Short mmCIF file of C-alpha atoms in Angstrom, two decimals:
data_model
loop_
_atom_site.label_atom_id
_atom_site.label_comp_id
_atom_site.label_asym_id
_atom_site.label_seq_id
_atom_site.Cartn_x
_atom_site.Cartn_y
_atom_site.Cartn_z
CA UNK A 261 199.65 29.56 121.84
CA UNK A 262 198.42 32.04 124.44
CA UNK A 263 196.32 31.98 127.60
CA UNK A 264 193.34 34.29 128.01
CA UNK A 265 192.49 35.99 131.30
CA UNK A 266 189.30 37.79 132.21
CA UNK A 267 187.43 37.51 128.89
CA UNK A 268 183.69 37.24 129.42
CA UNK A 269 182.45 33.69 128.82
CA UNK A 270 185.95 32.22 128.58
CA UNK A 271 187.57 30.53 131.63
CA UNK A 272 190.57 32.26 133.16
CA UNK A 273 193.82 30.93 131.71
CA UNK A 274 192.04 29.31 128.77
CA UNK A 275 194.56 28.38 126.01
CA UNK A 276 194.15 30.11 122.66
CA UNK A 277 195.73 28.60 119.53
CA UNK A 278 197.02 31.06 116.94
CA UNK A 279 198.26 30.35 113.43
CA UNK A 280 201.25 31.96 111.68
CA UNK A 281 199.10 35.02 110.85
CA UNK A 282 198.16 35.37 114.54
CA UNK A 283 194.57 34.38 113.81
CA UNK A 284 192.65 32.13 116.16
CA UNK A 285 192.46 28.49 115.04
CA UNK A 286 188.67 28.50 115.36
CA UNK A 287 187.86 24.75 115.25
CA UNK A 288 190.43 23.99 117.96
CA UNK A 289 189.17 26.96 120.00
CA UNK A 290 185.56 25.74 119.79
CA UNK A 291 186.55 22.19 120.71
CA UNK A 292 188.58 23.21 123.76
CA UNK A 293 185.95 25.72 124.89
CA UNK A 294 183.29 23.01 124.78
CA UNK A 295 185.46 20.69 126.87
CA UNK A 296 186.00 23.39 129.47
CA UNK A 297 182.48 24.77 129.80
CA UNK A 298 179.78 22.16 129.08
CA UNK A 299 178.36 20.94 132.42
CA UNK A 300 179.28 17.37 133.26
CA UNK A 301 182.11 17.29 130.72
CA UNK A 302 184.49 19.92 132.07
CA UNK A 303 188.18 19.09 132.12
CA UNK A 304 190.97 20.16 134.46
CA UNK A 305 193.02 23.14 133.36
CA UNK A 306 196.12 20.98 133.02
CA UNK A 307 194.28 18.54 130.75
CA UNK A 308 193.05 21.38 128.55
CA UNK A 309 196.57 22.75 128.29
CA UNK A 310 197.90 19.33 127.29
CA UNK A 311 195.20 18.97 124.61
CA UNK A 312 195.92 22.48 123.36
CA UNK A 313 199.65 21.75 123.08
CA UNK A 314 198.91 18.59 121.10
CA UNK A 315 196.50 20.40 118.80
CA UNK A 316 198.89 23.32 118.38
CA UNK A 317 201.54 20.90 117.13
CA UNK A 318 199.02 19.22 114.81
CA UNK A 319 197.70 22.43 113.26
CA UNK A 320 201.24 23.77 112.94
CA UNK A 321 202.16 20.60 111.02
CA UNK A 322 199.16 21.06 108.73
CA UNK A 323 199.99 24.72 108.18
CA UNK A 324 203.59 23.96 107.26
CA UNK A 325 202.35 21.37 104.77
CA UNK A 326 199.65 23.78 103.50
CA UNK A 327 196.90 21.26 104.26
CA UNK A 328 193.32 22.07 105.19
CA UNK A 329 192.48 20.33 108.48
CA UNK A 330 189.15 19.13 107.08
CA UNK A 331 190.93 17.22 104.30
CA UNK A 332 193.23 15.24 106.60
CA UNK A 333 192.87 11.47 106.23
CA UNK A 334 194.27 8.39 107.87
CA UNK A 335 197.48 8.72 105.87
CA UNK A 336 197.95 12.33 107.03
CA UNK A 337 197.71 11.40 110.70
CA UNK A 338 199.91 8.32 110.13
CA UNK A 339 202.58 10.55 108.55
CA UNK A 340 202.37 12.87 111.58
CA UNK A 341 202.80 9.86 113.88
CA UNK A 342 205.71 8.48 111.86
CA UNK A 343 207.49 11.83 111.93
CA UNK A 344 207.48 11.72 115.73
CA UNK A 345 208.75 8.15 115.68
CA UNK A 346 211.63 8.97 113.35
CA UNK A 347 212.84 12.35 114.63
CA UNK A 348 213.55 13.76 118.11
CA UNK A 349 211.44 16.44 119.74
CA UNK A 350 212.51 19.92 118.57
CA UNK A 351 212.06 21.14 122.16
CA UNK A 352 213.84 18.48 124.23
CA UNK A 353 216.12 17.09 121.48
CA UNK A 354 215.23 13.62 122.75
CA UNK A 355 213.26 10.86 120.96
CA UNK A 356 209.54 10.85 121.61
CA UNK A 357 208.33 8.15 123.98
CA UNK A 358 205.85 5.81 122.32
CA UNK A 359 203.31 6.77 124.98
CA UNK A 360 203.76 10.45 124.04
CA UNK A 361 203.21 9.65 120.37
CA UNK A 362 200.02 7.77 121.23
CA UNK A 363 198.78 10.58 123.48
CA UNK A 364 199.16 13.11 120.65
CA UNK A 365 197.50 10.83 118.10
CA UNK A 366 194.59 10.20 120.45
CA UNK A 367 194.12 13.93 121.05
CA UNK A 368 194.02 14.59 117.31
CA UNK A 369 191.51 11.78 116.83
CA UNK A 370 189.34 13.01 119.71
CA UNK A 371 189.24 16.40 118.02
CA UNK A 372 188.14 14.84 114.71
CA UNK A 373 185.50 12.75 116.49
CA UNK A 374 184.12 15.99 117.95
CA UNK A 375 184.25 17.67 114.52
CA UNK A 376 182.36 14.71 113.02
CA UNK A 377 179.66 14.91 115.69
CA UNK A 378 179.33 18.64 115.04
CA UNK A 379 179.07 17.89 111.28
CA UNK A 380 182.17 19.93 110.48
CA UNK A 381 183.54 16.96 108.53
CA UNK A 382 181.71 14.21 106.65
CA UNK A 383 183.69 11.20 107.86
CA UNK A 384 186.26 10.23 110.49
CA UNK A 385 189.85 10.13 109.16
CA UNK A 386 190.72 6.98 111.15
CA UNK A 387 189.39 3.52 111.97
CA UNK A 388 189.31 1.10 114.90
CA UNK A 389 190.55 -2.44 115.51
CA UNK A 390 189.90 -5.05 118.22
CA UNK A 391 192.66 -5.21 120.85
CA UNK A 392 192.93 -7.67 123.75
CA UNK A 393 193.67 -6.06 127.12
CA UNK A 394 194.13 -9.21 129.17
CA UNK A 395 197.56 -10.81 129.07
CA UNK A 396 197.89 -14.59 129.15
CA UNK A 397 199.86 -14.31 132.39
CA UNK A 398 197.62 -12.84 135.04
CA UNK A 399 198.93 -11.35 138.28
CA UNK A 400 197.31 -13.66 140.82
CA UNK A 401 197.03 -11.39 143.83
CA UNK A 402 196.05 -8.39 141.69
CA UNK A 403 193.61 -10.13 139.37
CA UNK A 404 190.64 -8.75 141.30
CA UNK A 405 191.80 -5.22 140.48
CA UNK A 406 191.53 -5.76 136.73
CA UNK A 407 187.97 -4.85 135.74
CA UNK A 408 188.78 -4.17 132.11
CA UNK A 409 186.89 -5.97 129.35
CA UNK A 410 188.93 -8.67 127.55
CA UNK A 411 188.68 -6.90 124.16
CA UNK A 412 188.21 -3.23 123.30
CA UNK A 413 188.08 -1.13 120.14
CA UNK A 414 191.40 0.65 119.70
CA UNK A 415 192.47 3.41 117.36
CA UNK A 416 194.23 1.82 114.39
CA UNK A 417 196.73 4.71 114.30
CA UNK A 418 198.13 4.13 117.79
CA UNK A 419 201.24 2.00 118.22
CA UNK A 420 201.96 -0.79 120.68
CA UNK A 421 203.60 0.18 123.94
CA UNK A 422 205.79 -2.38 125.67
CA UNK A 423 205.27 -2.19 129.41
CA UNK A 424 208.24 -0.46 131.01
CA UNK A 425 208.33 -0.90 134.74
CA UNK A 426 209.76 2.06 136.64
CA UNK A 427 212.87 1.36 138.65
CA UNK A 428 214.29 3.17 141.67
CA UNK A 429 217.45 5.23 141.59
CA UNK A 430 220.32 3.65 143.50
CA UNK A 431 221.97 5.53 146.34
CA UNK A 432 225.11 6.24 144.30
CA UNK A 433 222.95 7.50 141.43
CA UNK A 434 221.03 9.81 143.75
CA UNK A 435 224.23 11.19 145.22
CA UNK A 436 225.68 11.82 141.77
CA UNK A 437 222.44 13.42 140.58
CA UNK A 438 222.33 15.87 143.49
CA UNK A 439 225.91 16.93 142.77
CA UNK A 440 224.74 18.26 139.41
CA UNK A 441 221.71 20.20 140.65
CA UNK A 442 222.22 23.89 141.42
CA UNK A 443 219.96 25.80 143.83
CA UNK A 444 217.03 25.69 144.08
CA UNK A 445 216.73 22.57 141.91
CA UNK A 446 218.60 20.36 144.35
CA UNK A 447 216.13 21.27 147.08
CA UNK A 448 213.19 20.72 144.74
CA UNK A 449 214.60 17.27 143.97
CA UNK A 450 214.75 16.55 147.69
CA UNK A 451 211.06 17.41 147.97
CA UNK A 452 210.25 15.11 145.06
CA UNK A 453 212.28 12.30 146.58
CA UNK A 454 210.85 12.69 150.08
CA UNK A 455 207.19 13.23 149.17
CA UNK A 456 206.58 11.85 145.66
CA UNK A 457 205.24 15.21 144.47
CA UNK A 458 204.64 15.77 140.78
CA UNK A 459 206.31 18.53 138.79
CA UNK A 460 203.27 20.85 138.81
CA UNK A 461 202.83 20.30 142.55
CA UNK A 462 206.47 21.16 143.27
CA UNK A 463 206.30 24.34 141.18
CA UNK A 464 202.99 25.22 142.82
CA UNK A 465 204.34 25.26 146.38
CA UNK A 466 203.87 28.64 148.05
CA UNK A 467 206.07 30.23 150.66
CA UNK A 468 203.30 30.29 153.24
CA UNK A 469 202.92 26.50 153.01
CA UNK A 470 206.29 25.86 154.64
CA UNK A 471 205.37 25.38 158.32
CA UNK A 472 207.25 26.70 161.30
CA UNK A 473 208.54 23.62 163.11
CA UNK A 474 210.83 25.06 165.77
CA UNK A 475 208.42 23.91 168.49
CA UNK A 476 208.25 20.33 167.22
CA UNK A 477 210.50 17.49 168.34
CA UNK A 478 212.00 15.65 165.36
CA UNK A 479 212.08 12.43 167.38
CA UNK A 480 208.43 12.72 168.36
CA UNK A 481 207.08 14.05 165.04
CA UNK A 482 209.52 13.24 162.21
CA UNK A 483 206.97 14.18 159.49
CA UNK A 484 204.66 17.15 159.03
CA UNK A 485 201.46 17.30 156.95
CA UNK A 486 201.19 19.94 154.21
CA UNK A 487 197.90 20.21 152.24
CA UNK A 488 198.60 20.92 148.57
CA UNK A 489 196.72 23.66 146.72
CA UNK A 490 197.74 22.49 143.23
CA UNK A 491 197.33 18.80 142.38
CA UNK A 492 196.58 16.66 139.36
CA UNK A 493 192.85 16.73 138.71
CA UNK A 494 192.47 19.17 141.64
CA UNK A 495 192.04 16.18 143.98
CA UNK A 496 192.58 17.06 147.67
CA UNK A 497 195.93 15.72 148.82
CA UNK A 498 198.53 16.23 151.52
CA UNK A 499 202.24 15.40 151.56
CA UNK A 500 204.42 14.55 154.54
CA UNK A 501 207.96 15.90 154.24
CA UNK A 502 210.41 15.06 157.04
CA UNK A 503 211.26 17.85 159.46
CA UNK A 504 214.88 17.76 158.35
CA UNK A 505 213.72 18.73 154.86
CA UNK A 506 211.57 21.52 156.30
CA UNK A 507 214.65 22.78 158.16
CA UNK A 508 216.70 22.82 154.94
CA UNK A 509 213.83 24.62 153.20
CA UNK A 510 213.84 27.31 155.89
CA UNK A 511 217.59 27.63 155.33
CA UNK A 512 216.97 28.13 151.61
CA UNK A 513 214.29 30.74 152.30
CA UNK A 514 216.41 32.66 154.81
CA UNK A 515 219.69 32.45 152.92
CA UNK A 516 219.61 31.69 149.18
CA UNK A 517 216.12 32.99 148.41
CA UNK A 518 216.53 36.05 150.65
CA UNK A 519 219.89 36.93 149.04
CA UNK A 520 218.35 36.61 145.57
CA UNK A 521 215.41 38.85 146.49
CA UNK A 522 217.71 41.43 148.07
CA UNK A 523 219.92 41.54 144.97
CA UNK A 524 216.96 41.89 142.63
CA UNK A 525 215.38 44.66 144.71
CA UNK A 526 218.60 46.64 144.48
CA UNK A 527 218.84 46.13 140.72
CA UNK A 528 215.11 46.52 140.04
CA UNK A 529 213.37 48.92 142.48
CA UNK A 530 209.96 47.83 141.18
CA UNK A 531 210.60 44.13 141.69
CA UNK A 532 207.75 42.34 143.46
CA UNK A 533 208.54 39.11 145.26
CA UNK A 534 206.36 36.19 144.05
CA UNK A 535 204.48 34.05 146.56
CA UNK A 536 206.06 30.92 145.07
CA UNK A 537 208.48 29.05 147.30
CA UNK A 538 211.05 28.26 144.63
CA UNK A 539 212.43 31.10 142.52
CA UNK A 540 214.71 30.96 139.49
CA UNK A 541 217.78 33.16 139.03
CA UNK A 542 215.58 35.98 137.70
CA UNK A 543 213.39 35.96 140.79
CA UNK A 544 210.40 34.40 139.04
CA UNK A 545 208.62 31.18 140.07
CA UNK A 546 210.34 28.07 138.76
CA UNK A 547 208.26 26.82 135.82
CA UNK A 548 207.57 23.20 135.01
CA UNK A 549 209.46 23.49 131.74
CA UNK A 550 212.53 24.93 133.47
CA UNK A 551 212.37 22.29 136.19
CA UNK A 552 212.22 19.51 133.60
CA UNK A 553 215.17 21.07 131.77
CA UNK A 554 217.21 21.31 134.97
CA UNK A 555 216.49 17.70 135.86
CA UNK A 556 217.21 16.58 132.30
CA UNK A 557 220.59 18.34 132.32
CA UNK A 558 221.47 16.88 135.72
CA UNK A 559 220.51 13.36 134.69
CA UNK A 560 222.67 13.69 131.59
CA UNK A 561 225.63 15.08 133.54
CA UNK A 562 225.29 12.22 136.04
CA UNK A 563 225.33 9.67 133.21
CA UNK A 564 221.75 8.61 133.92
CA UNK A 565 218.85 8.03 131.55
CA UNK A 566 215.67 9.31 133.13
CA UNK A 567 213.76 12.35 134.31
CA UNK A 568 212.63 14.01 137.50
CA UNK A 569 209.68 11.61 137.60
CA UNK A 570 212.13 8.89 138.62
CA UNK A 571 212.40 10.61 142.00
CA UNK A 572 208.66 10.06 142.43
CA UNK A 573 209.10 6.41 141.45
CA UNK A 574 211.90 6.00 143.97
CA UNK A 575 209.75 7.53 146.71
CA UNK A 576 206.83 5.24 145.85
CA UNK A 577 208.88 2.05 145.98
CA UNK A 578 210.84 2.86 149.12
CA UNK A 579 207.68 3.96 150.91
CA UNK A 580 205.90 0.77 149.85
CA UNK A 581 208.75 -1.38 151.20
CA UNK A 582 208.78 0.60 154.42
CA UNK A 583 205.03 0.16 154.90
CA UNK A 584 205.23 -3.54 154.05
CA UNK A 585 207.75 -3.98 156.86
CA UNK A 586 205.43 -2.15 159.24
CA UNK A 587 202.49 -4.29 158.10
CA UNK A 588 204.19 -7.43 159.46
CA UNK A 589 203.42 -6.17 162.98
CA UNK A 590 200.30 -4.17 162.07
CA UNK A 591 197.98 -6.46 160.05
CA UNK A 592 195.35 -3.75 159.57
CA UNK A 593 197.83 -1.62 157.62
CA UNK A 594 197.25 -1.54 153.85
CA UNK A 595 200.58 -0.45 152.31
CA UNK A 596 199.32 -0.25 148.74
CA UNK A 597 196.31 1.88 149.67
CA UNK A 598 198.47 4.28 151.68
CA UNK A 599 200.92 4.70 148.81
CA UNK A 600 197.99 5.34 146.47
CA UNK A 601 196.82 8.18 148.72
CA UNK A 602 200.34 9.58 149.12
CA UNK A 603 200.90 9.61 145.36
CA UNK A 604 197.46 11.02 144.57
CA UNK A 605 196.54 8.18 142.20
CA UNK A 606 192.87 8.13 141.21
CA UNK A 607 192.98 4.35 140.77
CA UNK A 608 194.80 1.75 142.82
CA UNK A 609 195.66 -0.01 139.54
CA UNK A 610 198.14 2.79 138.86
CA UNK A 611 199.79 2.13 142.22
CA UNK A 612 199.76 -1.67 141.94
CA UNK A 613 202.53 -1.61 139.34
CA UNK A 614 204.97 -0.79 142.13
CA UNK A 615 204.36 -4.18 143.74
CA UNK A 616 206.21 -5.88 140.88
CA UNK A 617 208.91 -3.21 140.93
CA UNK A 618 209.57 -3.86 144.61
CA UNK A 619 210.11 -7.56 143.93
CA UNK A 620 212.54 -6.83 141.08
CA UNK A 621 214.65 -4.28 142.95
CA UNK A 622 214.73 -5.59 146.52
CA UNK A 623 218.48 -5.05 147.03
CA UNK A 624 218.47 -1.51 145.64
CA UNK A 625 215.48 -0.57 147.78
CA UNK A 626 217.10 -1.91 150.95
CA UNK A 627 219.94 0.59 150.47
CA UNK A 628 217.51 3.35 149.50
CA UNK A 629 215.53 2.84 152.70
CA UNK A 630 218.61 3.49 154.80
CA UNK A 631 219.47 6.50 152.67
CA UNK A 632 216.02 8.10 152.69
CA UNK A 633 214.81 7.22 156.17
CA UNK A 634 218.08 6.86 158.04
CA UNK A 635 220.61 9.46 159.01
CA UNK A 636 221.93 10.12 155.49
CA UNK A 637 220.74 13.24 153.67
CA UNK A 638 221.44 14.41 150.10
CA UNK A 639 223.26 17.56 151.24
CA UNK A 640 225.55 18.53 154.08
CA UNK A 641 223.64 21.73 154.82
CA UNK A 642 221.87 22.14 158.17
#
C-alpha cells in the first residue's frame, strides 16, 4: 500500500492499494476515493487509512487464495474472520482483539455494500440479524444518555464482544513500565499519562508547540494549555501538561534531542532536522507503529498485559476522580463533561464508561492521584 501526493484530483496522502503485480486494486481505489471526495460524505484521513489497511489485508487474502473478489460469499468472509480468531497477527504476533476482527469484517462488508449499490456485484455476500442493544440491567444515573434503539439490524458475520472495562495502571506498574522505556519513549509515555493524548496526537507534536515557561510560576500556574494540530477527526482540542513535564521536555530537547541531531549532522552533512518534537534513533519523527512497538515491548518486559492506550485510561480515571473531589465544593463543576473535552470524545457516552471504572478501582486511583498530581514524578531528571 502506498500514499499518493500531489496527483490532480486525488487528495494528498491518499492511500493506494497495489496487488502482487504492483497494479492498482481498482475497486478498492474507487471506493476509497468516493469516501474521500464526495461532498457530505468525506472521511478523515486516519479513517481512510484504517479502511485501506483493512481492505489491503482482505484483497491480499483473496489474492493468496486465487479468488476473484466479486465471487466472495458469506463463507469466504467467515473463513477470513475465523482465520483472525485462530491465529495471531503476523505484524504484532499477538492474538487479534475481537473488536479488531469485527472492525475488519465491517469494513469488508461496507465495501461490498458500496459495490452492490454501484452494481459491480449482483448480491450482497452477507446477511443481517436482529440484535438487542439494551441490557436488562440499566445504569440508573446514565440511562438518559442511552438514546439507542432497543433492537438493531446487525451483520451476521460479526462476533459478540464482551464488555471489557479499562482499568488504571497501579503506581508500581507505572514505575516498572517507565524503567523499560528508553528515550524518547519514556517522555512520550509521560505525556500520554499526564494529558491523555492518543498515539497519533503524541507523534504529531511539533517542536514549536512546546512553550517557554521560564516566566511562569509553577505554584501559580501548574498547567499550561497547548492546542493540538493533529487530533482524531480533526476536532479542535487542547491539552494541559504540567509545567514539570514541560521542563523535562525542554531538557530532552536541549540534551538528548540536540545530541542526536549533532551526531547525525556530523555523520550525514545533508541531514535536515524534522519539525517533530520526538525523534527516533535515526533522527526521523517517531511513527505510530514504532511507538506502539516500543510500548508493547516495555509492557511485556514489565510483566504487564496492555498497550500505550492504558496510559490514556489511567489519565482519564485519575482526572475524573480529581474533578469529582473538586465538585464537592464546586457544585457547578461537571467532571464527566470536562473529562470528555480533555479526552476529545465526540460523545459523552464514550466517557461515561469511566464512571464505572472509578467505582471498581477506588483504592488504585487514590494512590495514582498522589503519584500523578503530588510530588512524585516518573523520572529523577530535572
